[in-house]
Amino acid sequence: MGSTRVLIRHHGTALRAFLVLTVVLGLVYPLAVTGVGRVLMPERADGSLVRAQDGTVVGSSLIGQSFTGADGAPLPEWFQSRPSAAGDGHDAGASGGSNLGPENPDLVDTVGERRAAVAEFEGVDPGSVPADALTASGSGLDPHISPAYALLQAPRVAEARGVPAADVQDLVRRSIEPRDLGFLGEERVNVLKLNLAVDGWGAEGR
């Protein structure tokens, strides 16, 4: 009889702990964190959404996307993102890399094909193509490219849009984001934001 009471008491304690932790960790804590985030960092709490001049949401500054036509070919009037191995490319529902090692024959062949394709598209020597134009990021959703890759694309974008190449190059330089805290990571350019700046060229002037 005594052991039964002890067992019931232990089960009751476990049930109360379960209910309290469910309320605290499943409701109170998430709501508190969400509330603090919306007050202190409202843009990030909402997903770091990027909007066009008319207010339309065109993406997130944290998730890369493709700038291609219906046939999947890159559009010359847009800056292009780095390659992606996530799903069919920049698929937020299938984030991931190829998991191929640097000496894997398939990866070596893919990099060679990308180098040739980028060099032809940009009209440059294959040896001048930056590494981030040839390899996908670990997540497949990297929204940034290197300043070198952005500047490589500037003449092609300028020609497609009928504007001076020097002006587009200047826009790229002004779009470079610094290293975090001045020393973490590398300088980078957000492709979506850069394309929006290019697209708003006529409205905002040079």
C-alpha positions as a LaTeX table, in Angstrom:
\begin{tabular}{lrrr}
\hline
Residue & $x$ (\AA) & $y$ (\AA) & $z$ (\AA) \\
\hline
Met1 & 0.00 & 0.00 & 0.00 \\
Gly2 & 2.83 & 2.35 & 0.92 \\
Ser3 & 4.68 & 1.67 & $-2.32$ \\
Thr4 & 1.52 & 2.44 & $-4.27$ \\
Arg5 & 1.22 & 5.85 & $-2.59$ \\
Val6 & 4.86 & 6.61 & $-3.32$ \\
Leu7 & 4.37 & 5.61 & $-6.94$ \\
Ile8 & 1.26 & 7.81 & $-7.24$ \\
Arg9 & 3.10 & 10.71 & $-5.60$ \\
His10 & 6.05 & 10.35 & $-8.02$ \\
His11 & 3.73 & 10.23 & $-11.01$ \\
Gly12 & 1.89 & 13.31 & $-9.74$ \\
Thr13 & 5.18 & 15.19 & $-9.35$ \\
Ala14 & 6.25 & 14.22 & $-12.85$ \\
Leu15 & 2.90 & 15.30 & $-14.30$ \\
Arg16 & 3.06 & 18.70 & $-12.57$ \\
Ala17 & 6.62 & 19.22 & $-13.76$ \\
Phe18 & 5.56 & 18.28 & $-17.29$ \\
Leu19 & 2.67 & 20.77 & $-17.28$ \\
Val20 & 4.75 & 23.60 & $-15.79$ \\
Leu21 & 7.63 & 23.07 & $-18.22$ \\
Thr22 & 5.22 & 22.85 & $-21.15$ \\
Val23 & 3.68 & 26.19 & $-20.26$ \\
Val24 & 7.00 & 27.91 & $-19.48$ \\
Leu25 & 9.11 & 26.54 & $-22.32$ \\
Gly26 & 6.37 & 25.96 & $-24.87$ \\
Leu27 & 4.40 & 29.18 & $-24.42$ \\
Val28 & 5.89 & 31.80 & $-22.12$ \\
Tyr29 & 9.51 & 31.61 & $-23.34$ \\
Pro30 & 8.73 & 31.64 & $-27.10$ \\
Leu31 & 6.27 & 34.51 & $-26.66$ \\
Ala32 & 8.80 & 36.47 & $-24.58$ \\
Val33 & 11.61 & 35.95 & $-27.09$ \\
Thr34 & 9.31 & 36.87 & $-29.98$ \\
Gly35 & 8.14 & 40.00 & $-28.17$ \\
Val36 & 11.68 & 41.12 & $-27.36$ \\
Gly37 & 12.76 & 40.44 & $-30.94$ \\
Arg38 & 9.90 & 42.48 & $-32.39$ \\
Val39 & 10.73 & 45.42 & $-30.09$ \\
Leu40 & 14.52 & 45.41 & $-30.43$ \\
Met41 & 14.97 & 43.94 & $-33.93$ \\
Pro42 & 11.61 & 44.15 & $-35.75$ \\
Glu43 & 13.12 & 43.68 & $-39.23$ \\
Arg44 & 14.97 & 40.52 & $-38.29$ \\
Ala45 & 12.05 & 39.15 & $-36.29$ \\
Asp46 & 9.91 & 39.36 & $-39.43$ \\
Gly47 & 12.45 & 37.42 & $-41.50$ \\
Ser48 & 14.67 & 40.26 & $-42.78$ \\
Leu49 & 12.27 & 40.79 & $-45.67$ \\
Val50 & 13.39 & 42.89 & $-48.63$ \\
Arg51 & 10.82 & 45.05 & $-50.38$ \\
Ala52 & 10.78 & 46.72 & $-53.78$ \\
Gln53 & 10.03 & 50.43 & $-54.12$ \\
Asp54 & 6.30 & 49.72 & $-54.35$ \\
Gly55 & 6.41 & 47.81 & $-51.06$ \\
Thr56 & 6.14 & 44.36 & $-52.59$ \\
Val57 & 8.13 & 41.69 & $-50.75$ \\
Val58 & 10.69 & 40.29 & $-53.18$ \\
Gly59 & 12.67 & 38.05 & $-50.84$ \\
Ser60 & 14.79 & 37.94 & $-47.72$ \\
Ser61 & 18.23 & 39.42 & $-47.26$ \\
Leu62 & 19.20 & 36.12 & $-45.59$ \\
Ile63 & 18.18 & 33.73 & $-48.38$ \\
Gly64 & 19.70 & 33.69 & $-51.85$ \\
Gln65 & 17.66 & 33.29 & $-55.00$ \\
Ser66 & 18.14 & 32.73 & $-58.71$ \\
Phe67 & 17.89 & 35.45 & $-61.34$ \\
Thr68 & 17.13 & 33.38 & $-64.39$ \\
Gly69 & 14.57 & 33.21 & $-67.17$ \\
Ala70 & 11.85 & 30.62 & $-67.70$ \\
Asp71 & 14.37 & 28.35 & $-69.38$ \\
Gly72 & 16.71 & 28.52 & $-66.39$ \\
Ala73 & 19.32 & 30.57 & $-68.23$ \\
Pro74 & 20.85 & 33.53 & $-66.34$ \\
Leu75 & 19.44 & 36.91 & $-67.34$ \\
Pro76 & 22.16 & 39.35 & $-68.46$ \\
Glu77 & 20.51 & 42.42 & $-66.92$ \\
Trp78 & 20.79 & 40.98 & $-63.39$ \\
Phe79 & 23.71 & 40.22 & $-61.13$ \\
Gln80 & 23.86 & 36.47 & $-60.59$ \\
Ser81 & 24.10 & 34.61 & $-57.29$ \\
Arg82 & 26.65 & 31.92 & $-56.58$ \\
Pro83 & 25.75 & 28.32 & $-57.52$ \\
Ser84 & 23.41 & 26.38 & $-55.27$ \\
Ala85 & 23.08 & 22.66 & $-54.55$ \\
Ala86 & 19.84 & 23.12 & $-52.58$ \\
Gly87 & 17.11 & 21.29 & $-54.45$ \\
Asp88 & 16.80 & 22.74 & $-57.95$ \\
Gly89 & 18.78 & 25.75 & $-56.75$ \\
His90 & 18.25 & 28.11 & $-53.81$ \\
Asp91 & 15.42 & 25.93 & $-52.52$ \\
Ala92 & 14.78 & 27.00 & $-48.91$ \\
Gly93 & 12.96 & 23.72 & $-48.32$ \\
Ala94 & 16.00 & 21.65 & $-49.28$ \\
Ser95 & 18.91 & 23.58 & $-47.81$ \\
Gly96 & 22.24 & 21.79 & $-48.16$ \\
Gly97 & 25.43 & 21.37 & $-50.13$ \\
Ser98 & 26.58 & 18.67 & $-52.52$ \\
Asn99 & 28.71 & 16.98 & $-49.80$ \\
Leu100 & 31.32 & 16.22 & $-52.47$ \\
Gly101 & 34.97 & 16.41 & $-51.47$ \\
Pro102 & 37.38 & 18.77 & $-53.27$ \\
Glu103 & 38.95 & 15.88 & $-55.20$ \\
Asn104 & 35.68 & 14.23 & $-56.16$ \\
Pro105 & 35.67 & 13.79 & $-59.98$ \\
Asp106 & 32.05 & 14.92 & $-60.27$ \\
Leu107 & 32.78 & 18.13 & $-58.37$ \\
Val108 & 35.95 & 18.78 & $-60.36$ \\
Asp109 & 34.01 & 18.38 & $-63.61$ \\
Thr110 & 31.19 & 20.61 & $-62.33$ \\
Val111 & 33.60 & 23.35 & $-61.32$ \\
Gly112 & 35.25 & 23.17 & $-64.74$ \\
Glu113 & 31.89 & 23.46 & $-66.48$ \\
Arg114 & 30.88 & 26.39 & $-64.29$ \\
Arg115 & 34.19 & 28.15 & $-64.94$ \\
Ala116 & 33.73 & 27.85 & $-68.70$ \\
Ala117 & 30.08 & 28.95 & $-68.54$ \\
Val118 & 30.78 & 32.00 & $-66.34$ \\
Ala119 & 33.78 & 33.03 & $-68.46$ \\
Glu120 & 31.68 & 32.87 & $-71.64$ \\
Phe121 & 28.71 & 34.67 & $-70.07$ \\
Glu122 & 30.86 & 37.47 & $-68.68$ \\
Gly123 & 33.27 & 37.60 & $-71.61$ \\
Val124 & 36.38 & 37.15 & $-69.45$ \\
Asp125 & 39.34 & 34.81 & $-69.18$ \\
Pro126 & 38.47 & 31.59 & $-67.28$ \\
Gly127 & 41.38 & 32.20 & $-64.92$ \\
Ser128 & 39.77 & 35.42 & $-63.66$ \\
Val129 & 36.57 & 33.78 & $-62.44$ \\
Pro130 & 36.37 & 33.99 & $-58.58$ \\
Ala131 & 35.96 & 30.87 & $-56.47$ \\
Asp132 & 32.48 & 31.78 & $-55.23$ \\
Ala133 & 31.25 & 31.77 & $-58.83$ \\
Leu134 & 32.28 & 28.14 & $-59.11$ \\
Thr135 & 31.29 & 26.54 & $-55.80$ \\
Ala136 & 28.02 & 26.34 & $-53.89$ \\
Ser137 & 27.80 & 27.36 & $-50.26$ \\
Gly138 & 27.23 & 24.78 & $-47.52$ \\
Ser139 & 23.59 & 25.81 & $-47.15$ \\
Gly140 & 22.92 & 26.44 & $-50.83$ \\
Leu141 & 21.13 & 29.62 & $-49.74$ \\
Asp142 & 23.99 & 32.11 & $-49.40$ \\
Pro143 & 22.56 & 35.53 & $-50.41$ \\
His144 & 26.00 & 37.08 & $-50.88$ \\
Ile145 & 28.79 & 37.03 & $-53.42$ \\
Ser146 & 32.29 & 38.42 & $-53.17$ \\
Pro147 & 33.02 & 41.98 & $-54.32$ \\
Ala148 & 35.31 & 40.44 & $-56.94$ \\
Tyr149 & 32.47 & 38.42 & $-58.46$ \\
Ala150 & 30.10 & 41.40 & $-58.36$ \\
Leu151 & 32.65 & 43.65 & $-60.09$ \\
Leu152 & 33.28 & 40.94 & $-62.68$ \\
Gln153 & 29.59 & 41.04 & $-63.58$ \\
Ala154 & 29.27 & 44.84 & $-63.65$ \\
Pro155 & 30.28 & 45.38 & $-67.32$ \\
Arg156 & 27.78 & 42.78 & $-68.52$ \\
Val157 & 24.94 & 44.27 & $-66.43$ \\
Ala158 & 25.86 & 47.77 & $-67.60$ \\
Glu159 & 25.79 & 46.72 & $-71.25$ \\
Ala160 & 22.45 & 44.93 & $-70.88$ \\
Arg161 & 20.91 & 48.00 & $-69.23$ \\
Gly162 & 22.57 & 50.59 & $-71.44$ \\
Val163 & 24.34 & 52.48 & $-68.66$ \\
Pro164 & 28.03 & 53.32 & $-68.15$ \\
Ala165 & 30.06 & 50.45 & $-66.73$ \\
Ala166 & 31.88 & 52.83 & $-64.37$ \\
Asp167 & 28.55 & 53.81 & $-62.78$ \\
Val168 & 27.57 & 50.19 & $-62.18$ \\
Gln169 & 31.00 & 49.42 & $-60.75$ \\
Asp170 & 30.62 & 52.39 & $-58.40$ \\
Leu171 & 27.21 & 51.06 & $-57.33$ \\
Val172 & 28.80 & 47.69 & $-56.57$ \\
Arg173 & 31.51 & 49.31 & $-54.43$ \\
Arg174 & 28.88 & 51.26 & $-52.50$ \\
Ser175 & 26.97 & 48.00 & $-51.92$ \\
Ile176 & 29.88 & 46.16 & $-50.29$ \\
Glu177 & 29.06 & 45.08 & $-46.74$ \\
Pro178 & 32.01 & 45.09 & $-44.30$ \\
Arg179 & 33.22 & 42.21 & $-42.18$ \\
Asp180 & 31.15 & 41.57 & $-39.07$ \\
Leu181 & 32.62 & 43.50 & $-36.13$ \\
Gly182 & 35.41 & 44.53 & $-38.47$ \\
Phe183 & 37.22 & 41.19 & $-38.46$ \\
Leu184 & 34.77 & 38.28 & $-38.80$ \\
Gly185 & 34.11 & 36.77 & $-42.22$ \\
Glu186 & 34.79 & 38.57 & $-45.49$ \\
Glu187 & 33.50 & 41.63 & $-47.28$ \\
Arg188 & 30.44 & 40.71 & $-49.33$ \\
Val189 & 27.66 & 41.98 & $-51.57$ \\
Asn190 & 24.00 & 41.05 & $-51.13$ \\
Val191 & 22.84 & 40.09 & $-54.62$ \\
Leu192 & 19.13 & 40.80 & $-54.11$ \\
Lys193 & 19.76 & 44.25 & $-52.65$ \\
Leu194 & 22.22 & 45.05 & $-55.43$ \\
Asn195 & 19.72 & 44.01 & $-58.10$ \\
Leu196 & 17.04 & 46.14 & $-56.48$ \\
Ala197 & 19.42 & 49.10 & $-56.52$ \\
Val198 & 20.12 & 48.50 & $-60.20$ \\
Asp199 & 16.42 & 48.10 & $-60.96$ \\
Gly200 & 15.64 & 51.42 & $-59.25$ \\
Trp201 & 18.35 & 53.19 & $-61.25$ \\
Gly202 & 15.98 & 55.29 & $-63.33$ \\
Ala203 & 13.75 & 56.23 & $-60.40$ \\
Glu204 & 16.50 & 57.25 & $-58.00$ \\
Gly205 & 19.04 & 58.53 & $-60.50$ \\
Arg206 & 22.75 & 57.90 & $-60.43$ \\
\hline
\end{tabular}
